[in-house]
Amino acid sequence: MPLLAAIDLLYWRDIKQTGIVFGSFLLLLFSLTQFSVVSVVAYLALAALSATISFRIYKSVLQAVQKTDEGHPFKAYLELEITLSQEQIQKYTDCLQLYVNSTLKELRRLFLVQDLVDSLKFAVLMWLLTYVGALFNGLTLLLMAVVSMFTLPVVYVKHQAQIDQYLGLVRTHINAVVAKIQAKIPGAKRHAE
């Protein structure tokens, strides 16, 4: 069910929860634009420690004043089992291994020009990324990606008909250009896009 929870967040189905997650991401990313990663992690740890220590002291004082014996306020969390089992670790490493191996095979295929058209597409993508890299740093791109993740799904749902119409026009135009390029390259593999 984590996938459904993520989709609910991106479509703003629970505005309060989505606002908290979105705001936290933005605050973290804006903090990273001003401070180093080490400083941001240290400040977040200090903030969390300040909150938990203050809450622990507050509960201890409250227990002393009311003369109750409620115990440690975080006892339930301290008793939770947070270790990963061998099976879970194996599952995650298997998934990671599969992803890394498929990525390496695809990169080998592209760099060693198994398919000329795919390698040319990859070259154009890399060339375009040089311009993107000159305009933005990685953190700015990450910030734009987070904002897009939380805004584009809602915009698409509200204006789906118009967006689909324009995307169809763009797809038709791109397919026509790719067909012309493939027709001019001798021996190129034909793709049905």
mmCIF file with all atom_site columns, C-alpha atoms in Angstrom:
data_model
loop_
_atom_site.group_PDB
_atom_site.id
_atom_site.type_symbol
_atom_site.label_atom_id
_atom_site.label_alt_id
_atom_site.label_comp_id
_atom_site.label_asym_id
_atom_site.label_entity_id
_atom_site.label_seq_id
_atom_site.pdbx_PDB_ins_code
_atom_site.Cartn_x
_atom_site.Cartn_y
_atom_site.Cartn_z
_atom_site.occupancy
_atom_site.B_iso_or_equiv
_atom_site.pdbx_formal_charge
_atom_site.auth_seq_id
_atom_site.auth_comp_id
_atom_site.auth_asym_id
_atom_site.auth_atom_id
_atom_site.pdbx_PDB_model_num
ATOM 1   C CA . MET A 1 1   ? 0.000  0.000   0.000   1.00 0.00 ? 1   MET A CA 1
ATOM 2   C CA . PRO A 1 2   ? 2.928  2.509   0.070   1.00 0.00 ? 2   PRO A CA 1
ATOM 3   C CA . LEU A 1 3   ? 2.392  3.199   -3.629  1.00 0.00 ? 3   LEU A CA 1
ATOM 4   C CA . LEU A 1 4   ? -1.242 4.157   -3.006  1.00 0.00 ? 4   LEU A CA 1
ATOM 5   C CA . ALA A 1 5   ? -0.198 6.412   -0.139  1.00 0.00 ? 5   ALA A CA 1
ATOM 6   C CA . ALA A 1 6   ? 2.327  8.148   -2.418  1.00 0.00 ? 6   ALA A CA 1
ATOM 7   C CA . ILE A 1 7   ? -0.300 8.615   -5.124  1.00 0.00 ? 7   ILE A CA 1
ATOM 8   C CA . ASP A 1 8   ? -2.708 10.069  -2.552  1.00 0.00 ? 8   ASP A CA 1
ATOM 9   C CA . LEU A 1 9   ? 0.023  12.521  -1.529  1.00 0.00 ? 9   LEU A CA 1
ATOM 10  C CA . LEU A 1 10  ? 0.772  13.610  -5.086  1.00 0.00 ? 10  LEU A CA 1
ATOM 11  C CA . TYR A 1 11  ? -2.903 14.116  -5.933  1.00 0.00 ? 11  TYR A CA 1
ATOM 12  C CA . TRP A 1 12  ? -3.483 16.140  -2.744  1.00 0.00 ? 12  TRP A CA 1
ATOM 13  C CA . ARG A 1 13  ? -6.279 13.852  -1.530  1.00 0.00 ? 13  ARG A CA 1
ATOM 14  C CA . ASP A 1 14  ? -5.425 14.704  2.107   1.00 0.00 ? 14  ASP A CA 1
ATOM 15  C CA . ILE A 1 15  ? -4.472 18.380  1.879   1.00 0.00 ? 15  ILE A CA 1
ATOM 16  C CA . LYS A 1 16  ? -3.051 18.615  5.411   1.00 0.00 ? 16  LYS A CA 1
ATOM 17  C CA . GLN A 1 17  ? -0.786 15.574  5.052   1.00 0.00 ? 17  GLN A CA 1
ATOM 18  C CA . THR A 1 18  ? 0.350  16.538  1.544   1.00 0.00 ? 18  THR A CA 1
ATOM 19  C CA . GLY A 1 19  ? 1.033  20.091  2.692   1.00 0.00 ? 19  GLY A CA 1
ATOM 20  C CA . ILE A 1 20  ? 3.230  18.831  5.529   1.00 0.00 ? 20  ILE A CA 1
ATOM 21  C CA . VAL A 1 21  ? 5.209  16.475  3.264   1.00 0.00 ? 21  VAL A CA 1
ATOM 22  C CA . PHE A 1 22  ? 5.531  19.021  0.441   1.00 0.00 ? 22  PHE A CA 1
ATOM 23  C CA . GLY A 1 23  ? 6.500  21.799  2.860   1.00 0.00 ? 23  GLY A CA 1
ATOM 24  C CA . SER A 1 24  ? 9.073  19.566  4.539   1.00 0.00 ? 24  SER A CA 1
ATOM 25  C CA . PHE A 1 25  ? 10.659 18.672  1.201   1.00 0.00 ? 25  PHE A CA 1
ATOM 26  C CA . LEU A 1 26  ? 10.787 22.324  0.153   1.00 0.00 ? 26  LEU A CA 1
ATOM 27  C CA . LEU A 1 27  ? 12.215 23.433  3.499   1.00 0.00 ? 27  LEU A CA 1
ATOM 28  C CA . LEU A 1 28  ? 14.894 20.740  3.322   1.00 0.00 ? 28  LEU A CA 1
ATOM 29  C CA . LEU A 1 29  ? 15.838 21.613  -0.267  1.00 0.00 ? 29  LEU A CA 1
ATOM 30  C CA . PHE A 1 30  ? 15.888 25.362  0.392   1.00 0.00 ? 30  PHE A CA 1
ATOM 31  C CA . SER A 1 31  ? 18.045 24.692  3.461   1.00 0.00 ? 31  SER A CA 1
ATOM 32  C CA . LEU A 1 32  ? 20.450 22.727  1.293   1.00 0.00 ? 32  LEU A CA 1
ATOM 33  C CA . THR A 1 33  ? 20.741 25.702  -1.065  1.00 0.00 ? 33  THR A CA 1
ATOM 34  C CA . GLN A 1 34  ? 21.960 27.872  1.839   1.00 0.00 ? 34  GLN A CA 1
ATOM 35  C CA . PHE A 1 35  ? 23.927 25.424  3.999   1.00 0.00 ? 35  PHE A CA 1
ATOM 36  C CA . SER A 1 36  ? 26.066 22.350  3.484   1.00 0.00 ? 36  SER A CA 1
ATOM 37  C CA . VAL A 1 37  ? 24.551 18.877  3.798   1.00 0.00 ? 37  VAL A CA 1
ATOM 38  C CA . VAL A 1 38  ? 26.490 18.348  7.032   1.00 0.00 ? 38  VAL A CA 1
ATOM 39  C CA . SER A 1 39  ? 25.073 21.538  8.556   1.00 0.00 ? 39  SER A CA 1
ATOM 40  C CA . VAL A 1 40  ? 21.508 20.721  7.509   1.00 0.00 ? 40  VAL A CA 1
ATOM 41  C CA . VAL A 1 41  ? 21.736 17.199  8.956   1.00 0.00 ? 41  VAL A CA 1
ATOM 42  C CA . ALA A 1 42  ? 23.264 18.562  12.170  1.00 0.00 ? 42  ALA A CA 1
ATOM 43  C CA . TYR A 1 43  ? 20.554 21.239  12.532  1.00 0.00 ? 43  TYR A CA 1
ATOM 44  C CA . LEU A 1 44  ? 17.792 18.686  11.878  1.00 0.00 ? 44  LEU A CA 1
ATOM 45  C CA . ALA A 1 45  ? 19.299 16.345  14.484  1.00 0.00 ? 45  ALA A CA 1
ATOM 46  C CA . LEU A 1 46  ? 19.552 19.197  16.979  1.00 0.00 ? 46  LEU A CA 1
ATOM 47  C CA . ALA A 1 47  ? 15.950 20.213  16.331  1.00 0.00 ? 47  ALA A CA 1
ATOM 48  C CA . ALA A 1 48  ? 14.729 16.630  16.814  1.00 0.00 ? 48  ALA A CA 1
ATOM 49  C CA . LEU A 1 49  ? 16.802 16.232  19.984  1.00 0.00 ? 49  LEU A CA 1
ATOM 50  C CA . SER A 1 50  ? 15.543 19.554  21.349  1.00 0.00 ? 50  SER A CA 1
ATOM 51  C CA . ALA A 1 51  ? 11.949 18.490  20.777  1.00 0.00 ? 51  ALA A CA 1
ATOM 52  C CA . THR A 1 52  ? 12.345 15.019  22.324  1.00 0.00 ? 52  THR A CA 1
ATOM 53  C CA . ILE A 1 53  ? 14.384 16.230  25.311  1.00 0.00 ? 53  ILE A CA 1
ATOM 54  C CA . SER A 1 54  ? 11.889 19.040  25.981  1.00 0.00 ? 54  SER A CA 1
ATOM 55  C CA . PHE A 1 55  ? 8.959  16.615  25.742  1.00 0.00 ? 55  PHE A CA 1
ATOM 56  C CA . ARG A 1 56  ? 10.716 14.123  28.070  1.00 0.00 ? 56  ARG A CA 1
ATOM 57  C CA . ILE A 1 57  ? 11.412 16.851  30.662  1.00 0.00 ? 57  ILE A CA 1
ATOM 58  C CA . TYR A 1 58  ? 7.841  18.157  30.344  1.00 0.00 ? 58  TYR A CA 1
ATOM 59  C CA . LYS A 1 59  ? 6.377  14.684  30.926  1.00 0.00 ? 59  LYS A CA 1
ATOM 60  C CA . SER A 1 60  ? 8.738  14.069  33.879  1.00 0.00 ? 60  SER A CA 1
ATOM 61  C CA . VAL A 1 61  ? 7.721  17.355  35.519  1.00 0.00 ? 61  VAL A CA 1
ATOM 62  C CA . LEU A 1 62  ? 4.055  16.606  34.834  1.00 0.00 ? 62  LEU A CA 1
ATOM 63  C CA . GLN A 1 63  ? 4.413  13.140  36.409  1.00 0.00 ? 63  GLN A CA 1
ATOM 64  C CA . ALA A 1 64  ? 6.134  14.637  39.480  1.00 0.00 ? 64  ALA A CA 1
ATOM 65  C CA . VAL A 1 65  ? 3.470  17.317  39.934  1.00 0.00 ? 65  VAL A CA 1
ATOM 66  C CA . GLN A 1 66  ? 0.547  14.926  39.417  1.00 0.00 ? 66  GLN A CA 1
ATOM 67  C CA . LYS A 1 67  ? 2.334  12.120  41.296  1.00 0.00 ? 67  LYS A CA 1
ATOM 68  C CA . THR A 1 68  ? 1.633  9.563   38.586  1.00 0.00 ? 68  THR A CA 1
ATOM 69  C CA . ASP A 1 69  ? 3.807  6.726   37.361  1.00 0.00 ? 69  ASP A CA 1
ATOM 70  C CA . GLU A 1 70  ? 3.276  6.738   33.595  1.00 0.00 ? 70  GLU A CA 1
ATOM 71  C CA . GLY A 1 71  ? 6.885  5.853   32.817  1.00 0.00 ? 71  GLY A CA 1
ATOM 72  C CA . HIS A 1 72  ? 9.010  6.921   29.910  1.00 0.00 ? 72  HIS A CA 1
ATOM 73  C CA . PRO A 1 73  ? 6.970  8.867   27.293  1.00 0.00 ? 73  PRO A CA 1
ATOM 74  C CA . PHE A 1 74  ? 8.769  7.135   24.409  1.00 0.00 ? 74  PHE A CA 1
ATOM 75  C CA . LYS A 1 75  ? 8.656  3.642   25.894  1.00 0.00 ? 75  LYS A CA 1
ATOM 76  C CA . ALA A 1 76  ? 6.488  2.225   23.085  1.00 0.00 ? 76  ALA A CA 1
ATOM 77  C CA . TYR A 1 77  ? 8.928  3.518   20.455  1.00 0.00 ? 77  TYR A CA 1
ATOM 78  C CA . LEU A 1 78  ? 11.964 2.292   22.393  1.00 0.00 ? 78  LEU A CA 1
ATOM 79  C CA . GLU A 1 79  ? 10.520 -1.226  22.447  1.00 0.00 ? 79  GLU A CA 1
ATOM 80  C CA . LEU A 1 80  ? 9.798  -1.352  18.705  1.00 0.00 ? 80  LEU A CA 1
ATOM 81  C CA . GLU A 1 81  ? 11.954 -3.763  16.730  1.00 0.00 ? 81  GLU A CA 1
ATOM 82  C CA . ILE A 1 82  ? 13.776 -1.777  14.041  1.00 0.00 ? 82  ILE A CA 1
ATOM 83  C CA . THR A 1 83  ? 16.281 -4.328  12.788  1.00 0.00 ? 83  THR A CA 1
ATOM 84  C CA . LEU A 1 84  ? 16.122 -5.647  9.261   1.00 0.00 ? 84  LEU A CA 1
ATOM 85  C CA . SER A 1 85  ? 15.874 -9.394  8.859   1.00 0.00 ? 85  SER A CA 1
ATOM 86  C CA . GLN A 1 86  ? 18.283 -11.304 6.651   1.00 0.00 ? 86  GLN A CA 1
ATOM 87  C CA . GLU A 1 87  ? 15.408 -11.947 4.209   1.00 0.00 ? 87  GLU A CA 1
ATOM 88  C CA . GLN A 1 88  ? 14.600 -8.233  3.931   1.00 0.00 ? 88  GLN A CA 1
ATOM 89  C CA . ILE A 1 89  ? 18.230 -7.333  3.340   1.00 0.00 ? 89  ILE A CA 1
ATOM 90  C CA . GLN A 1 90  ? 18.516 -10.089 0.727   1.00 0.00 ? 90  GLN A CA 1
ATOM 91  C CA . LYS A 1 91  ? 15.336 -8.866  -1.003  1.00 0.00 ? 91  LYS A CA 1
ATOM 92  C CA . TYR A 1 92  ? 16.593 -5.279  -1.208  1.00 0.00 ? 92  TYR A CA 1
ATOM 93  C CA . THR A 1 93  ? 20.055 -6.278  -2.379  1.00 0.00 ? 93  THR A CA 1
ATOM 94  C CA . ASP A 1 94  ? 18.536 -8.557  -5.035  1.00 0.00 ? 94  ASP A CA 1
ATOM 95  C CA . CYS A 1 95  ? 16.409 -5.660  -6.315  1.00 0.00 ? 95  CYS A CA 1
ATOM 96  C CA . LEU A 1 96  ? 19.428 -3.364  -6.302  1.00 0.00 ? 96  LEU A CA 1
ATOM 97  C CA . GLN A 1 97  ? 21.552 -5.950  -8.096  1.00 0.00 ? 97  GLN A CA 1
ATOM 98  C CA . LEU A 1 98  ? 18.870 -6.429  -10.770 1.00 0.00 ? 98  LEU A CA 1
ATOM 99  C CA . TYR A 1 99  ? 18.587 -2.665  -11.297 1.00 0.00 ? 99  TYR A CA 1
ATOM 100 C CA . VAL A 1 100 ? 22.367 -2.140  -11.479 1.00 0.00 ? 100 VAL A CA 1
ATOM 101 C CA . ASN A 1 101 ? 22.854 -5.054  -13.883 1.00 0.00 ? 101 ASN A CA 1
ATOM 102 C CA . SER A 1 102 ? 20.090 -3.917  -16.236 1.00 0.00 ? 102 SER A CA 1
ATOM 103 C CA . THR A 1 103 ? 21.438 -0.350  -16.175 1.00 0.00 ? 103 THR A CA 1
ATOM 104 C CA . LEU A 1 104 ? 24.963 -1.546  -16.977 1.00 0.00 ? 104 LEU A CA 1
ATOM 105 C CA . LYS A 1 105 ? 23.683 -3.689  -19.869 1.00 0.00 ? 105 LYS A CA 1
ATOM 106 C CA . GLU A 1 106 ? 21.715 -0.779  -21.298 1.00 0.00 ? 106 GLU A CA 1
ATOM 107 C CA . LEU A 1 107 ? 24.674 1.596   -21.002 1.00 0.00 ? 107 LEU A CA 1
ATOM 108 C CA . ARG A 1 108 ? 26.947 -0.975  -22.668 1.00 0.00 ? 108 ARG A CA 1
ATOM 109 C CA . ARG A 1 109 ? 24.398 -1.325  -25.488 1.00 0.00 ? 109 ARG A CA 1
ATOM 110 C CA . LEU A 1 110 ? 24.206 2.454   -25.948 1.00 0.00 ? 110 LEU A CA 1
ATOM 111 C CA . PHE A 1 111 ? 27.921 3.243   -25.706 1.00 0.00 ? 111 PHE A CA 1
ATOM 112 C CA . LEU A 1 112 ? 29.016 0.355   -27.926 1.00 0.00 ? 112 LEU A CA 1
ATOM 113 C CA . VAL A 1 113 ? 26.397 1.324   -30.546 1.00 0.00 ? 113 VAL A CA 1
ATOM 114 C CA . GLN A 1 114 ? 24.451 -1.912  -30.756 1.00 0.00 ? 114 GLN A CA 1
ATOM 115 C CA . ASP A 1 115 ? 21.615 0.126   -32.292 1.00 0.00 ? 115 ASP A CA 1
ATOM 116 C CA . LEU A 1 116 ? 22.712 3.290   -34.088 1.00 0.00 ? 116 LEU A CA 1
ATOM 117 C CA . VAL A 1 117 ? 19.388 5.120   -33.682 1.00 0.00 ? 117 VAL A CA 1
ATOM 118 C CA . ASP A 1 118 ? 19.193 4.452   -29.935 1.00 0.00 ? 118 ASP A CA 1
ATOM 119 C CA . SER A 1 119 ? 22.810 5.551   -29.472 1.00 0.00 ? 119 SER A CA 1
ATOM 120 C CA . LEU A 1 120 ? 22.135 8.730   -31.445 1.00 0.00 ? 120 LEU A CA 1
ATOM 121 C CA . LYS A 1 121 ? 19.055 9.447   -29.309 1.00 0.00 ? 121 LYS A CA 1
ATOM 122 C CA . PHE A 1 122 ? 21.191 8.928   -26.200 1.00 0.00 ? 122 PHE A CA 1
ATOM 123 C CA . ALA A 1 123 ? 23.865 11.268  -27.616 1.00 0.00 ? 123 ALA A CA 1
ATOM 124 C CA . VAL A 1 124 ? 21.253 13.964  -28.259 1.00 0.00 ? 124 VAL A CA 1
ATOM 125 C CA . LEU A 1 125 ? 19.935 13.528  -24.725 1.00 0.00 ? 125 LEU A CA 1
ATOM 126 C CA . MET A 1 126 ? 23.442 13.889  -23.276 1.00 0.00 ? 126 MET A CA 1
ATOM 127 C CA . TRP A 1 127 ? 24.080 16.938  -25.451 1.00 0.00 ? 127 TRP A CA 1
ATOM 128 C CA . LEU A 1 128 ? 20.861 18.535  -24.187 1.00 0.00 ? 128 LEU A CA 1
ATOM 129 C CA . LEU A 1 129 ? 21.854 17.710  -20.610 1.00 0.00 ? 129 LEU A CA 1
ATOM 130 C CA . THR A 1 130 ? 25.074 19.697  -21.068 1.00 0.00 ? 130 THR A CA 1
ATOM 131 C CA . TYR A 1 131 ? 22.920 22.770  -21.598 1.00 0.00 ? 131 TYR A CA 1
ATOM 132 C CA . VAL A 1 132 ? 20.680 21.901  -18.666 1.00 0.00 ? 132 VAL A CA 1
ATOM 133 C CA . GLY A 1 133 ? 23.779 21.432  -16.495 1.00 0.00 ? 133 GLY A CA 1
ATOM 134 C CA . ALA A 1 134 ? 25.089 24.831  -17.568 1.00 0.00 ? 134 ALA A CA 1
ATOM 135 C CA . LEU A 1 135 ? 21.820 26.497  -16.552 1.00 0.00 ? 135 LEU A CA 1
ATOM 136 C CA . PHE A 1 136 ? 20.984 24.642  -13.327 1.00 0.00 ? 136 PHE A CA 1
ATOM 137 C CA . ASN A 1 137 ? 22.840 22.775  -10.641 1.00 0.00 ? 137 ASN A CA 1
ATOM 138 C CA . GLY A 1 138 ? 21.629 19.409  -9.353  1.00 0.00 ? 138 GLY A CA 1
ATOM 139 C CA . LEU A 1 139 ? 19.940 20.879  -6.291  1.00 0.00 ? 139 LEU A CA 1
ATOM 140 C CA . THR A 1 140 ? 17.902 23.302  -8.396  1.00 0.00 ? 140 THR A CA 1
ATOM 141 C CA . LEU A 1 141 ? 16.813 20.441  -10.639 1.00 0.00 ? 141 LEU A CA 1
ATOM 142 C CA . LEU A 1 142 ? 15.847 18.398  -7.565  1.00 0.00 ? 142 LEU A CA 1
ATOM 143 C CA . LEU A 1 143 ? 13.844 21.337  -6.226  1.00 0.00 ? 143 LEU A CA 1
ATOM 144 C CA . MET A 1 144 ? 12.067 21.702  -9.571  1.00 0.00 ? 144 MET A CA 1
ATOM 145 C CA . ALA A 1 145 ? 11.372 17.945  -9.628  1.00 0.00 ? 145 ALA A CA 1
ATOM 146 C CA . VAL A 1 146 ? 9.782  18.034  -6.167  1.00 0.00 ? 146 VAL A CA 1
ATOM 147 C CA . VAL A 1 147 ? 7.600  21.026  -7.059  1.00 0.00 ? 147 VAL A CA 1
ATOM 148 C CA . SER A 1 148 ? 6.612  19.318  -10.329 1.00 0.00 ? 148 SER A CA 1
ATOM 149 C CA . MET A 1 149 ? 5.765  16.049  -8.537  1.00 0.00 ? 149 MET A CA 1
ATOM 150 C CA . PHE A 1 150 ? 3.290  17.848  -6.324  1.00 0.00 ? 150 PHE A CA 1
ATOM 151 C CA . THR A 1 151 ? 1.766  20.141  -8.961  1.00 0.00 ? 151 THR A CA 1
ATOM 152 C CA . LEU A 1 152 ? 1.734  18.384  -12.356 1.00 0.00 ? 152 LEU A CA 1
ATOM 153 C CA . PRO A 1 153 ? -0.575 15.470  -11.396 1.00 0.00 ? 153 PRO A CA 1
ATOM 154 C CA . VAL A 1 154 ? -3.242 17.865  -10.131 1.00 0.00 ? 154 VAL A CA 1
ATOM 155 C CA . VAL A 1 155 ? -2.898 20.146  -13.160 1.00 0.00 ? 155 VAL A CA 1
ATOM 156 C CA . TYR A 1 156 ? -3.131 17.125  -15.473 1.00 0.00 ? 156 TYR A CA 1
ATOM 157 C CA . VAL A 1 157 ? -6.303 15.846  -13.791 1.00 0.00 ? 157 VAL A CA 1
ATOM 158 C CA . LYS A 1 158 ? -7.955 19.279  -14.076 1.00 0.00 ? 158 LYS A CA 1
ATOM 159 C CA . HIS A 1 159 ? -6.938 19.895  -17.712 1.00 0.00 ? 159 HIS A CA 1
ATOM 160 C CA . GLN A 1 160 ? -6.554 16.353  -19.062 1.00 0.00 ? 160 GLN A CA 1
ATOM 161 C CA . ALA A 1 161 ? -8.398 16.840  -22.367 1.00 0.00 ? 161 ALA A CA 1
ATOM 162 C CA . GLN A 1 162 ? -6.390 19.885  -23.463 1.00 0.00 ? 162 GLN A CA 1
ATOM 163 C CA . ILE A 1 163 ? -3.058 18.392  -22.351 1.00 0.00 ? 163 ILE A CA 1
ATOM 164 C CA . ASP A 1 164 ? -3.735 15.086  -24.128 1.00 0.00 ? 164 ASP A CA 1
ATOM 165 C CA . GLN A 1 165 ? -4.622 16.975  -27.318 1.00 0.00 ? 165 GLN A CA 1
ATOM 166 C CA . TYR A 1 166 ? -1.344 18.944  -27.299 1.00 0.00 ? 166 TYR A CA 1
ATOM 167 C CA . LEU A 1 167 ? 0.717  15.879  -26.325 1.00 0.00 ? 167 LEU A CA 1
ATOM 168 C CA . GLY A 1 168 ? -0.795 14.024  -29.286 1.00 0.00 ? 168 GLY A CA 1
ATOM 169 C CA . LEU A 1 169 ? 0.281  16.817  -31.617 1.00 0.00 ? 169 LEU A CA 1
ATOM 170 C CA . VAL A 1 170 ? 3.806  16.814  -30.171 1.00 0.00 ? 170 VAL A CA 1
ATOM 171 C CA . ARG A 1 171 ? 4.050  13.005  -30.384 1.00 0.00 ? 171 ARG A CA 1
ATOM 172 C CA . THR A 1 172 ? 2.923  13.063  -34.034 1.00 0.00 ? 172 THR A CA 1
ATOM 173 C CA . HIS A 1 173 ? 5.494  15.733  -34.884 1.00 0.00 ? 173 HIS A CA 1
ATOM 174 C CA . ILE A 1 174 ? 8.318  13.882  -33.077 1.00 0.00 ? 174 ILE A CA 1
ATOM 175 C CA . ASN A 1 175 ? 7.427  10.622  -34.816 1.00 0.00 ? 175 ASN A CA 1
ATOM 176 C CA . ALA A 1 176 ? 7.518  12.378  -38.183 1.00 0.00 ? 176 ALA A CA 1
ATOM 177 C CA . VAL A 1 177 ? 10.967 13.855  -37.442 1.00 0.00 ? 177 VAL A CA 1
ATOM 178 C CA . VAL A 1 178 ? 12.309 10.493  -36.197 1.00 0.00 ? 178 VAL A CA 1
ATOM 179 C CA . ALA A 1 179 ? 10.958 8.773   -39.322 1.00 0.00 ? 179 ALA A CA 1
ATOM 180 C CA . LYS A 1 180 ? 12.727 11.319  -41.554 1.00 0.00 ? 180 LYS A CA 1
ATOM 181 C CA . ILE A 1 181 ? 15.994 10.829  -39.663 1.00 0.00 ? 181 ILE A CA 1
ATOM 182 C CA . GLN A 1 182 ? 15.707 7.039   -39.824 1.00 0.00 ? 182 GLN A CA 1
ATOM 183 C CA . ALA A 1 183 ? 15.010 7.213   -43.540 1.00 0.00 ? 183 ALA A CA 1
ATOM 184 C CA . LYS A 1 184 ? 18.277 9.126   -44.075 1.00 0.00 ? 184 LYS A CA 1
ATOM 185 C CA . ILE A 1 185 ? 20.441 6.756   -41.985 1.00 0.00 ? 185 ILE A CA 1
ATOM 186 C CA . PRO A 1 186 ? 21.344 3.647   -43.979 1.00 0.00 ? 186 PRO A CA 1
ATOM 187 C CA . GLY A 1 187 ? 20.990 0.380   -42.064 1.00 0.00 ? 187 GLY A CA 1
ATOM 188 C CA . ALA A 1 188 ? 19.192 1.977   -39.131 1.00 0.00 ? 188 ALA A CA 1
ATOM 189 C CA . LYS A 1 189 ? 16.736 -0.214  -37.297 1.00 0.00 ? 189 LYS A CA 1
ATOM 190 C CA . ARG A 1 190 ? 13.161 0.952   -37.811 1.00 0.00 ? 190 ARG A CA 1
ATOM 191 C CA . HIS A 1 191 ? 11.174 1.604   -34.655 1.00 0.00 ? 191 HIS A CA 1
ATOM 192 C CA . ALA A 1 192 ? 7.436  1.788   -34.424 1.00 0.00 ? 192 ALA A CA 1
ATOM 193 C CA . GLU A 1 193 ? 7.141  4.580   -31.880 1.00 0.00 ? 193 GLU A CA 1
#
